[in-house]
mmCIF file of C-alpha atoms and ligand atoms in Angstrom:
data_model
loop_
_atom_site.group_PDB
_atom_site.id
_atom_site.type_symbol
_atom_site.label_atom_id
_atom_site.label_comp_id
_atom_site.label_asym_id
_atom_site.label_seq_id
_atom_site.Cartn_x
_atom_site.Cartn_y
_atom_site.Cartn_z
ATOM 1 C CA MET A 7 -67.889 12.321 -80.207
ATOM 2 C CA LYS A 8 -69.687 15.185 -81.955
ATOM 3 C CA VAL A 9 -73.439 14.657 -82.095
ATOM 4 C CA ALA A 10 -75.968 16.904 -83.838
ATOM 5 C CA VAL A 11 -79.728 16.880 -84.131
ATOM 6 C CA TYR A 12 -81.393 17.545 -87.484
ATOM 7 C CA PRO A 13 -85.034 18.423 -86.732
ATOM 8 C CA GLY A 14 -87.872 18.791 -89.182
ATOM 9 C CA SER A 15 -91.204 17.522 -90.377
ATOM 10 C CA PHE A 16 -89.713 15.250 -93.089
ATOM 11 C CA ASP A 17 -93.224 14.851 -94.538
ATOM 12 C CA PRO A 18 -91.812 13.176 -96.591
ATOM 13 C CA ILE A 19 -87.987 13.207 -96.666
ATOM 14 C CA THR A 20 -86.738 14.602 -99.997
ATOM 15 C CA TYR A 21 -83.394 14.639 -101.824
ATOM 16 C CA GLY A 22 -82.889 18.092 -100.244
ATOM 17 C CA HIS A 23 -83.068 16.704 -96.688
ATOM 18 C CA MET A 24 -80.832 13.776 -97.685
ATOM 19 C CA ASP A 25 -78.248 16.159 -99.126
ATOM 20 C CA ILE A 26 -78.161 18.171 -95.867
ATOM 21 C CA ALA A 27 -77.886 15.016 -93.713
ATOM 22 C CA LYS A 28 -74.933 13.752 -95.771
ATOM 23 C CA ARG A 29 -73.148 17.102 -95.542
ATOM 24 C CA ALA A 30 -73.718 17.200 -91.771
ATOM 25 C CA LEU A 31 -72.195 13.733 -91.404
ATOM 26 C CA LYS A 32 -68.940 15.045 -92.854
ATOM 27 C CA VAL A 33 -68.672 17.349 -89.838
ATOM 28 C CA PHE A 34 -70.433 15.409 -87.058
ATOM 29 C CA ASP A 35 -69.811 11.813 -85.966
ATOM 30 C CA ARG A 36 -73.480 11.076 -85.360
ATOM 31 C CA LEU A 37 -76.737 12.606 -86.491
ATOM 32 C CA ILE A 38 -80.053 12.303 -84.695
ATOM 33 C CA ILE A 39 -82.906 13.007 -87.074
ATOM 34 C CA LEU A 40 -85.768 14.397 -85.069
ATOM 35 C CA ILE A 41 -89.203 13.939 -86.578
ATOM 36 C CA SER A 42 -91.049 16.834 -84.996
ATOM 37 C CA ILE A 43 -94.704 16.502 -84.160
ATOM 38 C CA ASN A 44 -96.181 19.934 -84.709
ATOM 39 C CA PRO A 45 -99.950 19.964 -84.068
ATOM 40 C CA SER A 46 -100.294 23.168 -86.110
ATOM 41 C CA LYS A 47 -99.067 21.377 -89.256
ATOM 42 C CA LYS A 48 -101.276 19.019 -91.207
ATOM 43 C CA THR A 49 -99.124 16.144 -92.441
ATOM 44 C CA MET A 50 -99.543 13.532 -95.156
ATOM 45 C CA PHE A 51 -97.686 10.836 -93.195
ATOM 46 C CA THR A 52 -97.792 9.676 -89.569
ATOM 47 C CA PRO A 53 -94.616 10.201 -87.526
ATOM 48 C CA GLU A 54 -93.987 6.426 -87.653
ATOM 49 C CA GLU A 55 -94.304 6.372 -91.462
ATOM 50 C CA ARG A 56 -91.890 9.304 -91.656
ATOM 51 C CA VAL A 57 -89.365 7.482 -89.450
ATOM 52 C CA GLU A 58 -89.457 4.440 -91.745
ATOM 53 C CA MET A 59 -89.008 6.591 -94.857
ATOM 54 C CA VAL A 60 -86.054 8.486 -93.331
ATOM 55 C CA LYS A 61 -84.378 5.222 -92.289
ATOM 56 C CA GLU A 62 -84.777 3.685 -95.714
ATOM 57 C CA ALA A 63 -83.676 6.840 -97.577
ATOM 58 C CA LEU A 64 -80.524 7.145 -95.478
ATOM 59 C CA LYS A 65 -79.757 3.415 -95.364
ATOM 60 C CA PRO A 66 -76.173 3.769 -96.688
ATOM 61 C CA CYS A 67 -75.185 5.876 -93.636
ATOM 62 C CA ILE A 68 -77.695 4.503 -91.107
ATOM 63 C CA ASP A 69 -74.905 3.287 -88.776
ATOM 64 C CA LYS A 70 -74.239 6.963 -87.988
ATOM 65 C CA ILE A 71 -77.888 7.993 -87.765
ATOM 66 C CA GLU A 72 -80.646 7.629 -85.210
ATOM 67 C CA VAL A 73 -84.230 8.623 -86.030
ATOM 68 C CA VAL A 74 -86.529 9.715 -83.211
ATOM 69 C CA ILE A 75 -90.004 11.200 -82.890
ATOM 70 C CA SER A 76 -90.425 14.229 -80.649
ATOM 71 C CA ASN A 77 -93.224 16.491 -79.526
ATOM 72 C CA GLU A 78 -90.844 18.740 -77.618
ATOM 73 C CA LEU A 79 -89.257 21.978 -78.778
ATOM 74 C CA SER A 80 -86.356 20.885 -81.010
ATOM 75 C CA VAL A 81 -83.789 22.846 -79.054
ATOM 76 C CA LYS A 82 -84.888 21.266 -75.767
ATOM 77 C CA ALA A 83 -84.872 17.791 -77.314
ATOM 78 C CA THR A 84 -81.354 18.484 -78.642
ATOM 79 C CA LYS A 85 -80.099 19.124 -75.127
ATOM 80 C CA GLN A 86 -81.942 16.140 -73.641
ATOM 81 C CA LEU A 87 -80.499 13.844 -76.295
ATOM 82 C CA GLY A 88 -76.969 14.922 -75.351
ATOM 83 C CA ALA A 89 -76.257 16.654 -78.670
ATOM 84 C CA THR A 90 -74.493 20.014 -78.928
ATOM 85 C CA HIS A 91 -75.692 21.366 -82.263
ATOM 86 C CA LEU A 92 -78.830 21.756 -84.315
ATOM 87 C CA ILE A 93 -78.585 21.252 -88.072
ATOM 88 C CA ARG A 94 -80.724 23.273 -90.432
ATOM 89 C CA GLY A 95 -80.752 23.529 -94.205
ATOM 90 C CA LEU A 96 -80.739 26.745 -96.179
ATOM 91 C CA ARG A 97 -82.235 27.058 -99.619
ATOM 92 C CA ALA A 98 -82.833 30.726 -100.322
ATOM 93 C CA MET A 99 -82.976 34.084 -98.607
ATOM 94 C CA THR A 100 -86.535 33.336 -97.553
ATOM 95 C CA ASP A 101 -85.224 30.449 -95.415
ATOM 96 C CA PHE A 102 -82.629 32.776 -93.899
ATOM 97 C CA GLU A 103 -85.222 35.163 -92.484
ATOM 98 C CA TYR A 104 -87.114 32.354 -90.747
ATOM 99 C CA GLU A 105 -83.996 30.529 -89.548
ATOM 100 C CA PHE A 106 -82.498 33.772 -88.216
ATOM 101 C CA GLN A 107 -85.516 34.272 -85.968
ATOM 102 C CA LEU A 108 -85.599 30.630 -84.934
ATOM 103 C CA THR A 109 -81.898 30.492 -84.049
ATOM 104 C CA HIS A 110 -82.049 33.545 -81.834
ATOM 105 C CA THR A 111 -85.203 32.264 -80.145
ATOM 106 C CA ASN A 112 -83.525 28.893 -79.572
ATOM 107 C CA ARG A 113 -80.553 30.647 -77.973
ATOM 108 C CA VAL A 114 -82.852 32.275 -75.460
ATOM 109 C CA ILE A 115 -84.310 28.859 -74.601
ATOM 110 C CA GLU A 116 -81.028 26.844 -74.501
ATOM 111 C CA LYS A 117 -78.044 29.156 -74.785
ATOM 112 C CA GLU A 118 -75.390 26.467 -75.162
ATOM 113 C CA ILE A 119 -77.032 24.753 -78.148
ATOM 114 C CA ASP A 120 -75.731 26.274 -81.368
ATOM 115 C CA SER A 121 -77.178 25.965 -84.864
ATOM 116 C CA VAL A 122 -75.163 24.935 -87.913
ATOM 117 C CA PHE A 123 -76.433 25.639 -91.414
ATOM 118 C CA PHE A 124 -75.674 23.770 -94.589
ATOM 119 C CA MET A 125 -76.573 24.844 -98.094
ATOM 120 C CA THR A 126 -77.988 22.153 -100.256
ATOM 121 C CA ASP A 127 -76.762 21.310 -103.716
ATOM 122 C CA ASN A 128 -78.096 23.950 -106.099
ATOM 123 C CA LYS A 129 -80.308 21.430 -107.840
ATOM 124 C CA TYR A 130 -82.335 20.979 -104.637
ATOM 125 C CA SER A 131 -82.403 24.635 -103.655
ATOM 126 C CA PHE A 132 -86.043 25.024 -104.718
ATOM 127 C CA LEU A 133 -87.230 21.740 -103.228
ATOM 128 C CA SER A 134 -89.494 21.275 -100.216
ATOM 129 C CA SER A 135 -91.798 18.538 -98.909
ATOM 130 C CA THR A 136 -94.680 20.944 -99.523
ATOM 131 C CA THR A 137 -93.769 21.223 -103.219
ATOM 132 C CA VAL A 138 -93.567 17.434 -103.482
ATOM 133 C CA LYS A 139 -97.036 17.060 -101.931
ATOM 134 C CA GLU A 140 -98.494 19.727 -104.227
ATOM 135 C CA ILE A 141 -97.086 17.999 -107.316
ATOM 136 C CA ALA A 142 -98.464 14.702 -105.999
ATOM 137 C CA LEU A 143 -101.942 16.197 -105.573
ATOM 138 C CA PHE A 144 -101.867 16.958 -109.301
ATOM 139 C CA LYS A 145 -100.587 13.427 -109.958
ATOM 140 C CA GLY A 146 -97.243 14.659 -111.249
ATOM 141 C CA GLU A 147 -94.013 12.689 -111.485
ATOM 142 C CA LEU A 148 -91.843 12.869 -108.377
ATOM 143 C CA GLY A 149 -88.673 11.173 -109.652
ATOM 144 C CA PRO A 150 -86.389 14.246 -109.497
ATOM 145 C CA PHE A 151 -87.394 15.086 -105.931
ATOM 146 C CA VAL A 152 -87.676 11.915 -103.831
ATOM 147 C CA PRO A 153 -86.265 8.365 -103.997
ATOM 148 C CA ASP A 154 -88.316 5.860 -106.033
ATOM 149 C CA PHE A 155 -89.648 3.996 -103.000
ATOM 150 C CA ILE A 156 -91.103 7.249 -101.593
ATOM 151 C CA GLU A 157 -92.692 8.126 -104.929
ATOM 152 C CA LYS A 158 -94.325 4.677 -104.816
ATOM 153 C CA ILE A 159 -95.609 5.194 -101.244
ATOM 154 C CA ILE A 160 -97.047 8.626 -102.166
ATOM 155 C CA LYS A 161 -98.721 7.270 -105.287
ATOM 156 C CA GLU A 162 -100.247 4.416 -103.272
ATOM 157 C CA LYS A 163 -101.507 6.847 -100.663
ATOM 158 C CA LEU A 164 -103.124 9.079 -103.306
ATOM 159 C CA ASN A 165 -104.235 6.208 -105.560
ATOM 160 C CA TYR A 166 -102.478 7.166 -108.789
HETATM 161 P P1 ADP B 299 -89.711 22.199 -90.871
HETATM 162 O O1 ADP B 299 -91.155 21.935 -90.589
HETATM 163 O O2 ADP B 299 -88.838 22.268 -89.661
HETATM 164 O O3 ADP B 299 -89.435 23.310 -91.857
HETATM 165 P P2 ADP B 299 -88.832 20.466 -93.003
HETATM 166 O O4 ADP B 299 -88.869 18.979 -93.042
HETATM 167 O O5 ADP B 299 -89.604 21.189 -94.058
HETATM 168 O O6 ADP B 299 -89.297 20.834 -91.554
HETATM 169 O O7 ADP B 299 -87.333 20.980 -93.060
HETATM 170 C C1 ADP B 299 -86.388 20.623 -92.094
HETATM 171 C C2 ADP B 299 -85.087 21.339 -92.391
HETATM 172 O O8 ADP B 299 -84.556 20.914 -93.638
HETATM 173 C C3 ADP B 299 -85.217 22.867 -92.491
HETATM 174 O O9 ADP B 299 -84.032 23.462 -91.975
HETATM 175 C C4 ADP B 299 -85.289 23.118 -93.980
HETATM 176 O O10 ADP B 299 -84.802 24.406 -94.316
HETATM 177 C C5 ADP B 299 -84.355 22.027 -94.475
HETATM 178 N N1 ADP B 299 -84.666 21.652 -95.854
HETATM 179 C C6 ADP B 299 -85.799 21.120 -96.344
HETATM 180 N N2 ADP B 299 -85.712 20.934 -97.674
HETATM 181 C C7 ADP B 299 -84.473 21.377 -98.034
HETATM 182 C C8 ADP B 299 -83.764 21.502 -99.280
HETATM 183 N N3 ADP B 299 -84.305 21.155 -100.423
HETATM 184 N N4 ADP B 299 -82.531 22.009 -99.226
HETATM 185 C C9 ADP B 299 -81.982 22.409 -98.050
HETATM 186 N N5 ADP B 299 -82.580 22.344 -96.864
HETATM 187 C C10 ADP B 299 -83.815 21.836 -96.848
#
């Protein structure tokens, strides 16, 4: 069985993340979504809230998905969880630069864990959780970027 880990902040999960997860499931039998706790990043949602949102957003394929919280390096967690590959999403060249560095660093740490990159549907190629949160701060509509239930949770959190 081919198992991959898809790590990220998922703060919150967007249609871009969902698109990557679905593409990865066409190649891998199981996907472990790793909600990374990164103390250097200020998040809108707790790790537990993010887990619940990921599970709900990916409900149609949840039988092939596990969602876990981790405060380890993603590549180390990938090995410990018995997976062989790390999934990452690519939007634009700017992502490439960062991912290039990260992949080579990860190889130094765990040389047998390889990274696999998927490109999102073009309509999500500009989308990030950060953009969603910025739009939300200005009380904008989030319908094109996140599922309705997440838009509702964000609006409740920010009282609008
Ligand atoms: P991180 O803090 O690791 O960047 P994110 O949750 O922002 O966490 O992203 C996790 C992964 O998902 C990264 O590989 C990122 O490039 C990818 N990703 C996020 N949004 C999109 C999108 N709209 N299209 C494709 N990949 C995406």
